[in-house]
Short mmCIF file of C-alpha atoms and ligand atoms in Angstrom, two decimals:
data_model
loop_
_atom_site.label_atom_id
_atom_site.label_comp_id
_atom_site.label_asym_id
_atom_site.label_seq_id
_atom_site.Cartn_x
_atom_site.Cartn_y
_atom_site.Cartn_z
CA UNK U 1 66.99 88.42 62.28
CA UNK U 2 69.92 87.03 64.07
CA UNK U 3 69.25 85.26 67.35
CA UNK U 4 72.03 84.27 69.67
CA UNK U 5 71.74 82.45 73.05
CA UNK U 6 74.43 82.28 75.80
CA UNK U 7 74.05 79.70 78.51
CA UNK U 8 75.94 78.24 81.57
CA UNK U 9 77.27 81.55 82.61
CA UNK U 10 77.61 83.30 86.01
CA UNK U 11 76.15 86.64 84.57
CA UNK U 12 76.24 89.75 86.64
CA UNK U 13 73.71 92.11 84.96
CA UNK U 14 74.42 95.32 86.59
CA UNK U 15 70.91 95.85 87.65
CA UNK U 16 71.85 95.70 91.47
CA UNK U 17 74.66 94.53 93.49
CA UNK U 18 73.38 91.04 93.64
CA UNK U 19 71.65 90.42 90.33
CA UNK U 20 73.00 87.16 88.55
CA UNK U 21 71.40 85.04 85.89
CA UNK U 22 72.73 82.09 84.08
CA UNK U 23 71.67 82.83 80.41
CA UNK U 24 70.84 85.57 78.06
CA UNK U 25 69.71 85.79 74.53
CA UNK U 26 70.21 88.58 71.87
CA UNK U 27 68.29 89.52 68.83
CA UNK U 28 70.35 91.46 66.24
CA UNK U 29 72.98 92.34 68.82
CA UNK U 30 70.37 93.59 71.43
CA UNK U 31 69.61 91.85 74.69
CA UNK U 32 65.97 90.53 74.37
CA UNK U 33 65.89 88.16 77.44
CA UNK U 34 67.97 87.38 80.49
CA UNK U 35 67.25 84.73 83.02
CA UNK U 36 67.49 81.26 84.17
CA UNK U 37 68.62 78.85 81.36
CA UNK U 38 66.13 76.14 82.61
CA UNK U 39 63.48 78.42 81.23
CA UNK U 40 64.95 78.19 77.63
CA UNK U 41 63.17 76.00 74.96
CA UNK U 42 64.96 73.07 73.69
CA UNK U 43 65.27 74.87 70.32
CA UNK U 44 66.89 77.89 72.02
CA UNK U 45 69.24 75.52 73.93
CA UNK U 46 70.26 73.77 70.85
CA UNK U 47 71.79 76.88 69.29
CA UNK U 48 73.34 78.17 72.59
CA UNK U 49 76.92 79.19 73.09
CA UNK U 50 78.26 77.48 76.18
CA UNK U 51 80.08 80.03 78.48
CA UNK U 52 81.54 77.18 80.41
CA UNK U 53 80.51 78.42 83.83
CA UNK U 54 82.55 81.51 83.41
CA UNK U 55 81.87 84.83 84.99
CA UNK U 56 80.20 87.41 82.65
CA UNK U 57 80.00 91.21 83.29
CA UNK U 58 78.38 94.19 81.25
CA UNK U 59 81.24 95.51 79.13
CA UNK U 60 83.19 98.25 81.08
CA UNK U 61 82.84 101.96 80.73
CA UNK U 62 85.89 104.02 81.30
CA UNK U 63 84.30 107.43 81.74
CA UNK U 64 87.42 109.43 82.21
CA UNK U 65 90.27 108.28 79.92
CA UNK U 66 92.35 110.07 77.09
CA UNK U 67 92.56 107.69 74.22
CA UNK U 68 93.84 110.58 72.20
CA UNK U 69 96.83 111.18 74.44
CA UNK U 70 97.30 107.45 74.53
CA UNK U 71 97.47 107.43 70.78
CA UNK U 72 100.01 110.39 70.85
CA UNK U 73 102.12 108.45 73.46
CA UNK U 74 102.90 105.96 70.80
CA UNK U 75 105.61 108.54 69.79
CA UNK U 76 107.06 108.93 73.34
CA UNK U 77 109.53 106.80 75.38
CA UNK U 78 108.07 105.71 78.66
CA UNK U 79 109.74 107.11 81.75
CA UNK U 80 107.43 105.97 84.46
CA UNK U 81 108.49 105.99 88.15
CA UNK U 82 108.77 102.24 88.33
CA UNK U 83 111.82 102.25 85.93
CA UNK U 84 113.02 105.99 86.40
CA UNK U 85 114.23 107.05 89.79
CA UNK U 86 116.95 109.58 88.89
CA UNK U 87 117.69 112.33 86.49
CA UNK U 88 120.53 110.20 84.96
CA UNK U 89 118.20 107.30 84.34
CA UNK U 90 115.67 109.64 82.76
CA UNK U 91 118.46 111.10 80.41
CA UNK U 92 119.76 107.71 79.44
CA UNK U 93 116.31 106.34 78.77
CA UNK U 94 115.35 109.47 76.59
CA UNK U 95 118.47 108.89 74.56
CA UNK U 96 116.81 105.73 73.36
CA UNK U 97 114.13 107.78 71.52
CA UNK U 98 113.99 106.57 67.85
CA UNK U 99 114.15 110.31 66.74
CA UNK U 100 117.55 110.90 68.49
CA UNK U 101 120.11 111.98 65.85
CA UNK U 102 117.56 112.75 63.19
CA UNK U 103 116.95 116.26 62.01
CA UNK U 104 116.77 119.31 64.38
CA UNK U 105 113.07 119.41 63.64
CA UNK U 106 112.41 116.02 65.19
CA UNK U 107 111.21 116.11 68.69
CA UNK U 108 112.28 113.72 71.36
CA UNK U 109 109.49 113.15 73.81
CA UNK U 110 108.84 111.13 76.97
CA UNK U 111 105.87 110.50 79.21
CA UNK U 112 105.26 109.62 82.83
CA UNK U 113 108.06 110.91 85.09
CA UNK U 114 107.37 111.60 88.63
CA UNK U 115 110.10 113.52 90.31
CA UNK U 116 108.63 112.88 93.71
CA UNK U 117 109.90 109.30 93.21
CA UNK U 118 113.40 110.40 92.41
CA UNK U 119 116.14 109.90 94.90
CA UNK U 120 116.50 113.54 95.67
CA UNK U 121 113.03 114.55 94.78
CA UNK U 122 114.25 117.47 92.52
CA UNK U 123 112.62 118.03 89.12
CA UNK U 124 114.64 117.82 85.97
CA UNK U 125 115.21 121.12 84.42
CA UNK U 126 116.18 122.25 80.73
CA UNK U 127 119.88 121.78 81.55
CA UNK U 128 119.36 118.15 82.39
CA UNK U 129 117.52 117.54 79.16
CA UNK U 130 120.09 119.30 77.21
CA UNK U 131 122.12 116.31 77.95
CA UNK U 132 119.81 114.31 75.69
CA UNK U 133 120.15 116.77 72.93
CA UNK U 134 121.09 120.45 72.35
CA UNK U 135 120.35 120.32 68.54
CA UNK U 136 116.89 118.66 68.91
CA UNK U 137 113.94 119.79 71.01
CA UNK U 138 113.21 117.47 74.04
CA UNK U 139 110.05 117.49 76.08
CA UNK U 140 108.83 115.22 78.72
CA UNK U 141 105.31 114.96 80.40
CA UNK U 142 104.85 114.58 84.03
CA UNK U 143 102.79 111.50 85.08
CA UNK U 144 99.82 113.73 85.77
CA UNK U 145 99.90 115.01 82.10
CA UNK U 146 99.39 118.68 83.32
CA UNK U 147 103.06 119.82 83.74
CA UNK U 148 106.28 119.11 81.76
CA UNK U 149 109.81 119.91 81.24
CA UNK U 150 111.62 120.76 78.08
CA UNK U 151 115.10 121.57 76.98
CA UNK U 152 116.68 124.69 75.97
CA UNK U 153 116.08 124.23 72.19
CA UNK U 154 112.35 123.55 72.73
CA UNK U 155 112.22 126.92 74.76
CA UNK U 156 113.71 128.59 71.84
CA UNK U 157 111.42 127.07 69.32
CA UNK U 158 108.44 128.14 71.48
CA UNK U 159 109.87 131.62 71.87
CA UNK U 160 109.89 131.63 75.63
CA UNK U 161 112.48 134.00 77.26
CA UNK U 162 113.00 135.77 80.59
CA UNK U 163 110.63 138.55 79.18
CA UNK U 164 107.74 136.12 78.52
CA UNK U 165 105.05 136.50 81.04
CA UNK U 166 103.43 133.57 82.63
CA UNK U 167 100.25 132.27 80.92
CA UNK U 168 96.96 132.57 82.92
CA UNK U 169 96.63 129.79 85.57
CA UNK U 170 100.14 128.43 84.80
CA UNK U 171 103.79 129.07 85.37
CA UNK U 172 107.15 129.00 83.36
CA UNK U 173 109.21 128.23 86.28
CA UNK U 174 112.51 130.24 86.35
CA UNK U 175 115.96 130.40 87.90
CA UNK U 176 117.25 132.86 90.30
CA UNK U 177 117.91 135.28 87.45
CA UNK U 178 114.42 135.13 86.09
CA UNK U 179 115.35 132.92 82.98
CA UNK U 180 112.92 130.16 82.30
CA UNK U 181 114.49 126.83 83.54
CA UNK U 182 112.27 124.50 81.51
CA UNK U 183 109.81 123.40 84.03
CA UNK U 184 106.38 124.16 82.59
CA UNK U 185 103.78 124.07 85.43
CA UNK U 186 100.18 123.28 84.48
CA UNK U 187 98.49 123.01 81.22
CA UNK U 188 98.75 126.50 79.60
CA UNK U 189 102.52 126.50 80.16
CA UNK U 190 102.86 123.08 78.74
CA UNK U 191 100.79 123.87 75.64
CA UNK U 192 102.98 127.00 75.02
CA UNK U 193 105.63 124.59 74.05
CA UNK U 194 103.76 121.34 72.94
CA UNK U 195 101.95 123.44 70.33
CA UNK U 196 105.02 123.47 68.39
CA UNK U 197 105.27 119.65 67.95
CA UNK U 198 104.18 118.72 64.53
CA UNK U 199 100.73 116.87 64.42
CA UNK U 200 100.39 113.58 62.67
CA UNK U 201 98.27 113.26 59.61
CA UNK U 202 94.74 112.49 60.12
CA UNK U 203 95.36 108.92 58.57
CA UNK U 204 98.20 108.31 61.03
CA UNK U 205 95.96 109.57 63.93
CA UNK U 206 93.15 107.22 62.88
CA UNK U 207 95.69 104.29 62.77
CA UNK U 208 96.92 105.29 66.24
CA UNK U 209 93.47 105.55 67.57
CA UNK U 210 92.52 102.25 66.15
CA UNK U 211 95.44 100.61 68.01
CA UNK U 212 94.27 102.14 71.24
CA UNK U 213 90.71 101.03 70.61
CA UNK U 214 91.91 97.48 70.19
CA UNK U 215 93.84 97.67 73.38
CA UNK U 216 90.81 98.86 75.31
CA UNK U 217 88.59 96.23 73.90
CA UNK U 218 91.09 93.72 74.99
CA UNK U 219 90.65 95.12 78.51
CA UNK U 220 87.01 94.75 78.39
CA UNK U 221 86.36 98.40 77.77
CA UNK U 222 83.34 98.98 75.38
CA UNK U 223 82.64 102.59 75.88
CA UNK U 224 84.72 105.66 76.84
CA UNK U 225 84.67 109.37 77.53
CA UNK U 226 87.75 111.04 76.08
CA UNK U 227 88.15 113.92 78.43
CA UNK U 228 90.28 115.94 76.28
CA UNK U 229 89.63 114.95 72.74
CA UNK U 230 90.85 118.18 71.39
CA UNK U 231 94.40 117.16 72.33
CA UNK U 232 94.23 115.89 68.74
CA UNK U 233 93.10 117.99 65.71
CA UNK U 234 89.79 117.09 64.25
CA UNK U 235 88.90 114.45 66.89
CA UNK U 236 85.51 113.65 65.95
CA UNK U 237 86.52 112.95 62.40
CA UNK U 238 89.33 110.79 63.56
CA UNK U 239 87.11 108.89 65.99
CA UNK U 240 84.37 108.37 63.43
CA UNK U 241 86.93 106.98 60.84
CA UNK U 242 88.38 104.78 63.51
CA UNK U 243 84.92 103.51 64.43
CA UNK U 244 83.88 102.89 60.73
CA UNK U 245 86.83 100.56 60.16
CA UNK U 246 85.95 97.88 62.64
CA UNK U 247 85.53 96.99 66.33
CA UNK U 248 86.04 100.22 68.46
CA UNK U 249 84.70 101.41 71.68
CA UNK U 250 81.71 103.85 71.59
CA UNK U 251 82.88 107.10 72.52
CA UNK U 252 81.88 110.39 74.16
CA UNK U 253 84.19 113.23 73.29
CA UNK U 254 84.91 116.27 75.60
CA UNK U 255 86.34 119.24 73.99
CA UNK U 256 88.75 121.32 75.92
CA UNK U 257 87.70 125.00 76.57
CA UNK U 258 90.07 127.46 75.29
CA UNK U 259 89.08 131.19 76.34
CA UNK U 260 91.24 132.60 73.38
CA UNK U 261 89.52 130.33 70.76
CA UNK U 262 85.98 129.84 71.69
CA UNK U 263 84.26 126.59 70.32
CA UNK U 264 81.91 126.87 67.47
CA UNK U 265 78.26 125.68 68.43
CA UNK U 266 77.74 121.97 67.68
CA UNK U 267 75.86 120.73 64.70
CA UNK U 268 72.95 118.36 65.40
CA UNK U 269 74.87 115.42 63.95
CA UNK U 270 77.96 116.00 66.20
CA UNK U 271 75.90 115.16 69.24
CA UNK U 272 74.71 111.77 68.00
CA UNK U 273 76.26 108.37 67.01
CA UNK U 274 78.72 105.91 67.92
CA UNK U 275 81.47 108.79 68.42
CA UNK U 276 79.81 112.01 69.60
CA UNK U 277 80.57 115.17 71.43
CA UNK U 278 79.45 114.72 74.93
CA UNK U 279 80.68 117.93 76.44
CA UNK U 280 83.16 120.53 77.16
CA UNK U 281 85.91 120.45 79.72
CA UNK U 282 87.50 123.06 81.91
CA UNK U 283 90.24 122.77 84.55
CA UNK U 284 89.54 124.43 87.93
CA UNK U 285 92.87 123.48 89.47
CA UNK U 286 96.03 121.61 89.11
CA UNK U 287 96.97 118.18 90.65
CA UNK U 288 97.50 116.87 94.05
CA UNK U 289 100.81 115.20 93.35
CA UNK U 290 102.24 118.43 92.18
CA UNK U 291 100.72 120.43 94.97
CA UNK U 292 98.74 122.46 92.40
CA UNK U 293 95.49 121.33 93.35
CA UNK U 294 93.59 124.16 95.06
CA UNK U 295 93.05 123.12 98.61
CA UNK U 296 91.42 124.62 101.69
CA UNK U 297 94.18 123.92 104.08
CA UNK U 298 97.86 124.44 103.04
CA UNK U 299 100.04 121.42 102.04
CA UNK U 300 102.01 119.86 104.88
CA UNK U 301 105.00 121.99 105.99
CA UNK U 302 104.08 124.93 103.75
CA UNK U 303 101.61 127.79 103.35
CA UNK U 304 100.94 126.58 99.71
CA UNK U 305 97.30 126.09 98.86
CA UNK U 306 97.88 125.20 95.27
CA UNK U 307 96.31 127.22 92.41
CA UNK U 308 93.26 127.88 90.34
CA UNK U 309 93.70 127.47 86.60
CA UNK U 310 90.56 129.26 85.32
CA UNK U 311 88.67 132.48 85.94
CA UNK U 312 85.12 132.63 87.09
CA UNK U 313 84.30 134.39 83.91
CA UNK U 314 85.68 131.59 81.77
CA UNK U 315 84.03 128.88 83.91
CA UNK U 316 80.66 130.62 83.42
CA UNK U 317 81.35 130.93 79.67
CA UNK U 318 82.10 127.28 79.29
CA UNK U 319 78.80 126.58 81.25
CA UNK U 320 76.80 128.65 78.95
CA UNK U 321 78.29 127.00 75.93
CA UNK U 322 77.39 123.51 77.45
CA UNK U 323 73.81 124.70 78.13
CA UNK U 324 73.27 126.16 74.71
CA UNK U 325 74.74 123.26 73.09
CA UNK U 326 72.76 120.70 75.31
CA UNK U 327 75.94 118.71 76.45
CA UNK U 328 77.80 118.36 79.76
CA UNK U 329 80.23 120.58 81.41
CA UNK U 330 83.04 118.58 82.85
CA UNK U 331 85.19 120.43 85.41
CA UNK U 332 88.55 118.91 86.61
CA UNK U 333 88.62 119.78 90.27
CA UNK U 334 90.89 117.87 92.76
CA UNK U 335 91.29 120.05 95.78
CA UNK U 336 88.41 120.82 98.16
CA UNK U 337 88.73 124.53 97.54
CA UNK U 338 88.38 123.94 93.80
CA UNK U 339 85.38 121.76 94.22
CA UNK U 340 83.63 124.12 96.69
CA UNK U 341 84.28 126.92 94.26
CA UNK U 342 82.68 125.10 91.42
CA UNK U 343 79.56 124.70 93.64
CA UNK U 344 79.77 128.44 94.53
CA UNK U 345 79.65 129.48 90.97
CA UNK U 346 77.43 126.84 89.41
CA UNK U 347 75.61 125.09 92.25
CA UNK U 348 72.67 127.53 92.31
CA UNK U 349 72.04 127.42 88.65
CA UNK U 350 69.23 125.22 87.16
CA UNK U 351 70.41 122.05 85.34
CA UNK U 352 70.04 122.06 81.62
CA UNK U 353 70.03 118.31 81.00
CA UNK U 354 67.32 116.05 82.33
CA UNK U 355 68.66 112.45 82.07
CA UNK U 356 72.25 112.98 83.10
CA UNK U 357 73.96 115.44 85.39
CA UNK U 358 74.65 118.78 83.68
CA UNK U 359 78.10 119.16 85.57
CA UNK U 360 80.55 116.41 86.01
CA UNK U 361 83.33 116.90 88.66
CA UNK U 362 86.42 115.11 87.50
CA UNK U 363 88.53 113.40 90.05
CA UNK U 364 87.07 114.95 93.33
CA UNK U 365 90.12 114.12 95.50
CA UNK U 366 89.10 115.57 98.80
CA UNK U 367 85.50 115.07 99.58
CA UNK U 368 84.69 115.74 103.08
CA UNK U 369 81.06 114.87 104.22
CA UNK U 370 79.99 118.49 104.16
CA UNK U 371 81.23 119.00 100.69
CA UNK U 372 79.36 115.89 99.50
CA UNK U 373 76.08 117.26 101.21
CA UNK U 374 76.63 120.55 99.36
CA UNK U 375 76.86 118.85 96.02
CA UNK U 376 73.87 116.70 96.78
CA UNK U 377 71.67 119.63 97.95
CA UNK U 378 72.54 122.10 95.21
CA UNK U 379 69.87 122.93 92.51
CA UNK U 380 72.52 122.02 89.81
CA UNK U 381 72.75 118.33 89.03
CA UNK U 382 76.39 117.04 89.72
CA UNK U 383 78.03 113.80 88.83
CA UNK U 384 81.59 112.62 89.71
CA UNK U 385 84.18 110.72 87.75
CA UNK U 386 86.75 109.61 90.36
CA UNK U 387 89.51 107.05 90.89
CA UNK U 388 91.14 104.49 93.00
CA UNK U 389 94.22 104.27 90.67
CA UNK U 390 95.72 107.54 91.93
CA UNK U 391 96.14 106.60 95.51
CA UNK U 392 97.18 103.11 94.43
CA UNK U 393 99.83 104.18 91.87
CA UNK U 394 100.89 107.53 93.22
CA UNK U 395 100.88 106.63 96.94
CA UNK U 396 104.37 108.31 97.77
CA UNK U 397 103.27 111.62 96.41
CA UNK U 398 99.84 111.57 98.03
CA UNK U 399 101.50 110.50 101.48
CA UNK U 400 103.82 113.73 101.15
CA UNK U 401 101.04 115.92 99.98
CA UNK U 402 97.92 114.98 102.14
CA UNK U 403 97.56 116.66 105.38
CA UNK U 404 97.68 114.30 108.32
CA UNK U 405 94.24 113.14 108.95
CA UNK U 406 92.90 113.70 105.41
CA UNK U 407 93.24 110.21 104.17
CA UNK U 408 89.63 109.46 105.13
CA UNK U 409 88.38 112.16 102.89
CA UNK U 410 90.71 111.28 100.00
CA UNK U 411 88.69 109.55 97.24
CA UNK U 412 86.23 108.35 99.83
CA UNK U 413 84.59 105.81 97.53
CA UNK U 414 82.05 104.38 100.00
CA UNK U 415 80.76 107.71 100.96
CA UNK U 416 80.49 108.80 97.36
CA UNK U 417 78.83 105.50 96.48
CA UNK U 418 76.19 105.93 98.96
CA UNK U 419 75.61 109.63 98.20
CA UNK U 420 76.14 110.53 94.47
CA UNK U 421 74.00 108.34 92.02
CA UNK U 422 76.03 109.37 88.90
CA UNK U 423 79.38 108.10 89.84
CA UNK U 424 82.10 106.41 87.96
CA UNK U 425 85.55 104.83 88.63
CA UNK U 426 87.86 105.45 85.97
CA UNK U 427 91.47 105.30 84.82
CA UNK U 428 92.48 108.83 83.65
CA UNK U 429 94.99 106.76 81.48
CA UNK U 430 97.67 107.76 80.62
CA UNK U 431 97.53 110.66 83.16
CA UNK U 432 98.82 108.45 85.97
CA UNK U 433 102.02 106.78 86.76
CA UNK U 434 100.82 103.09 86.11
CA UNK U 435 101.66 101.54 82.81
CA UNK U 436 98.54 99.27 82.93
CA UNK U 437 96.20 101.84 84.37
CA UNK U 438 93.54 101.23 81.78
CA UNK U 439 92.95 97.69 83.02
CA UNK U 440 89.83 98.24 85.05
CA UNK U 441 90.73 95.41 87.34
CA UNK U 442 93.66 97.32 88.69
CA UNK U 443 91.22 100.03 89.79
CA UNK U 444 88.66 97.49 91.01
CA UNK U 445 91.22 95.75 93.18
CA UNK U 446 92.37 99.10 94.73
CA UNK U 447 88.90 100.05 95.35
CA UNK U 448 88.15 96.76 97.16
CA UNK U 449 91.39 96.39 99.12
CA UNK U 450 92.30 100.07 99.57
CA UNK U 451 95.92 99.03 99.39
CA UNK U 452 98.68 100.98 97.36
CA UNK U 453 101.05 99.30 95.06
CA UNK U 454 103.39 99.44 97.98
CA UNK U 455 100.97 97.53 100.13
CA UNK U 456 100.31 100.63 102.30
CA UNK U 457 96.74 101.26 103.75
CA UNK U 458 94.94 103.82 101.65
CA UNK U 459 91.89 103.98 103.75
CA UNK U 460 90.23 100.74 104.23
CA UNK U 461 87.05 102.42 105.78
CA UNK U 462 86.44 103.65 102.17
CA UNK U 463 86.63 100.17 100.61
CA UNK U 464 83.92 99.03 98.28
CA UNK U 465 82.65 95.41 97.73
CA UNK U 466 83.56 93.71 94.38
CA UNK U 467 79.98 94.32 92.97
CA UNK U 468 80.02 97.94 94.01
CA UNK U 469 83.31 98.60 92.36
CA UNK U 470 82.14 96.79 89.21
CA UNK U 471 78.84 98.82 89.08
CA UNK U 472 81.03 102.04 89.21
CA UNK U 473 82.67 100.62 85.91
CA UNK U 474 79.30 99.62 84.34
CA UNK U 475 75.67 100.59 85.34
CA UNK U 476 76.52 103.57 87.69
CA UNK U 477 79.09 104.78 85.28
CA UNK U 478 76.36 104.86 82.59
CA UNK U 479 74.40 107.29 84.97
CA UNK U 480 77.16 109.84 84.48
CA UNK U 481 77.35 110.27 80.82
CA UNK U 482 75.06 108.18 78.35
CA UNK U 483 77.06 105.83 76.18
CA UNK U 484 74.06 104.63 74.48
CA UNK U 485 72.66 101.37 75.64
CA UNK U 486 75.75 100.16 77.66
CA UNK U 487 76.50 99.58 81.30
CA UNK U 488 73.75 96.80 81.96
CA UNK U 489 72.57 93.54 80.56
CA UNK U 490 68.86 93.93 80.36
CA UNK U 491 66.28 93.72 77.61
CA UNK U 492 66.73 96.51 75.19
CA UNK U 493 70.26 97.18 76.10
CA UNK U 494 73.18 96.30 73.80
CA UNK U 495 74.55 92.74 73.83
CA UNK U 496 77.90 94.16 74.82
CA UNK U 497 79.62 92.06 77.60
CA UNK U 498 82.86 90.44 78.78
CA UNK U 499 83.83 86.92 79.82
CA UNK U 500 86.36 86.51 82.51
CA UNK U 501 88.97 83.85 82.92
CA UNK U 502 88.25 83.59 86.65
CA UNK U 503 85.47 84.58 89.03
CA UNK U 504 85.97 88.02 90.28
CA UNK U 505 83.37 87.63 92.90
CA UNK U 506 85.17 84.66 94.65
CA UNK U 507 88.91 84.96 94.17
CA UNK U 508 91.13 86.54 96.87
CA UNK U 509 90.86 90.28 96.38
CA UNK U 510 94.54 90.83 95.88
CA UNK U 511 94.33 88.65 92.78
CA UNK U 512 91.59 90.79 90.98
CA UNK U 513 94.16 92.77 89.00
CA UNK U 514 95.44 89.42 87.52
CA UNK U 515 92.10 88.69 85.75
CA UNK U 516 92.40 88.32 82.03
CA UNK U 517 89.44 89.09 79.64
CA UNK U 518 88.66 85.76 77.77
CA UNK U 519 86.43 87.35 75.43
CA UNK U 520 84.83 90.79 74.68
CA UNK U 521 81.42 90.74 72.86
CA UNK U 522 80.05 94.02 71.31
CA UNK U 523 76.53 93.93 69.99
CA UNK U 524 76.63 90.14 69.79
CA UNK U 525 80.03 90.17 67.91
CA UNK U 526 83.16 88.64 69.38
CA UNK U 527 85.59 91.50 69.13
CA UNK U 528 88.45 90.17 71.38
CA UNK U 529 89.40 86.78 72.15
CA UNK U 530 92.44 85.93 74.34
CA UNK U 531 94.99 83.74 72.63
ZN1 ZN D 601 92.13 116.22 85.11
ZN1 ZN D 602 92.23 113.40 82.76
#
């Protein structure tokens, strides 16, 4: 038996908004006691680790993140809007890709552009990327990871011509003559090209995943939901290997639903363990920044209401699969029309899981009070993974695409906090235009200050307190999808917690994102220590 005692901390347990203790003890990595250190015996105190008065939180849970995409990004050059504000700058940066000049099979890839931040606001097209290379395929992902642009060579490899019909729920954008111009709007169109990019070997994928796991632990994240694990082949195998080789966040994997290739039913062992299949994911609509989110009222200065990206039949099939396999259904739905439609189709059904919501809504950008009430009063059990990072990082695009007066209903965290119990704040990293998006303190600061990176007000009436925002990254997040034994510090829970370099509860709120993680402990083991 291994007994550990930690004293002299300002330990936020996650049990409520105001529950603090000064000491905790672990037996074999599991919390067996929390409380006032004065109650400890002299023997316990003699073996204690002194936290030095520092603030301790339960380890963070990032319930909507894409470690497999983060792993794949290792091969891309970063073209985030902070650096790239024009097509010329984009082309120049892509020309630094290490594959440039290699063989005609080597892809040149980039991630994170946002044309709404370009000086003229126009999207790059194939002809622009042909300036990077005409011999090699070039492909870049938009910051939202839904849409992309490729060059002429990549269109050729994918076999996309003027005669190719648009895939369902997506578009190959075209020029005046009907020829594809390289812009691939929404996932099915993007995948029609990205499928041709050679996959790394399993061993390389495991190595890339382990690097991402290390990065997440250094940011205090001890549990994740990978919301599109099938972006990598054999994801469960890769995760389990990554986990078996040393410290790695516990992981719930969500598989993408592909109507053309129905998922096999899960084996019992796939639902269990440190890396397990937690659900299946579908996309009801596109993204707000690209005006492809499916909205009730048209976008400003247009009659455009965005788009739906899945049929009712496929949505029902995915729900049936989740029910049969006793896992969650996660539905990407940003626009209010999309969210309402999910409730139309699934709200009247009986939930199939008892301890967690059967259906997760991902993002939930526009949530007016009546829509929140609809979700809560439905027979179906719904939970939400939402964000403060989008309004913070992509403020310019939201300012253009939100109808006037809609800001109070955009990511209304205070309203959701009060009404929806299974609720998480999450990063969606790397599907947002912020390099450090996976740092939970960026999201916590944005939730507390409701200020964008530009300083603009993003709805102060929706601000949370620091404790509330932390709960949405810990205890309340654990209500959304179970990541076994994490989210709170209480007897019987895992001894997984983080030690901060300064006190998040008392520093000025605009300094929260500067907080560093001094130590990350997982099951009583120190897995990250700040140099
Ligand atoms: Zn999404
Ligand atoms: Zn996502």
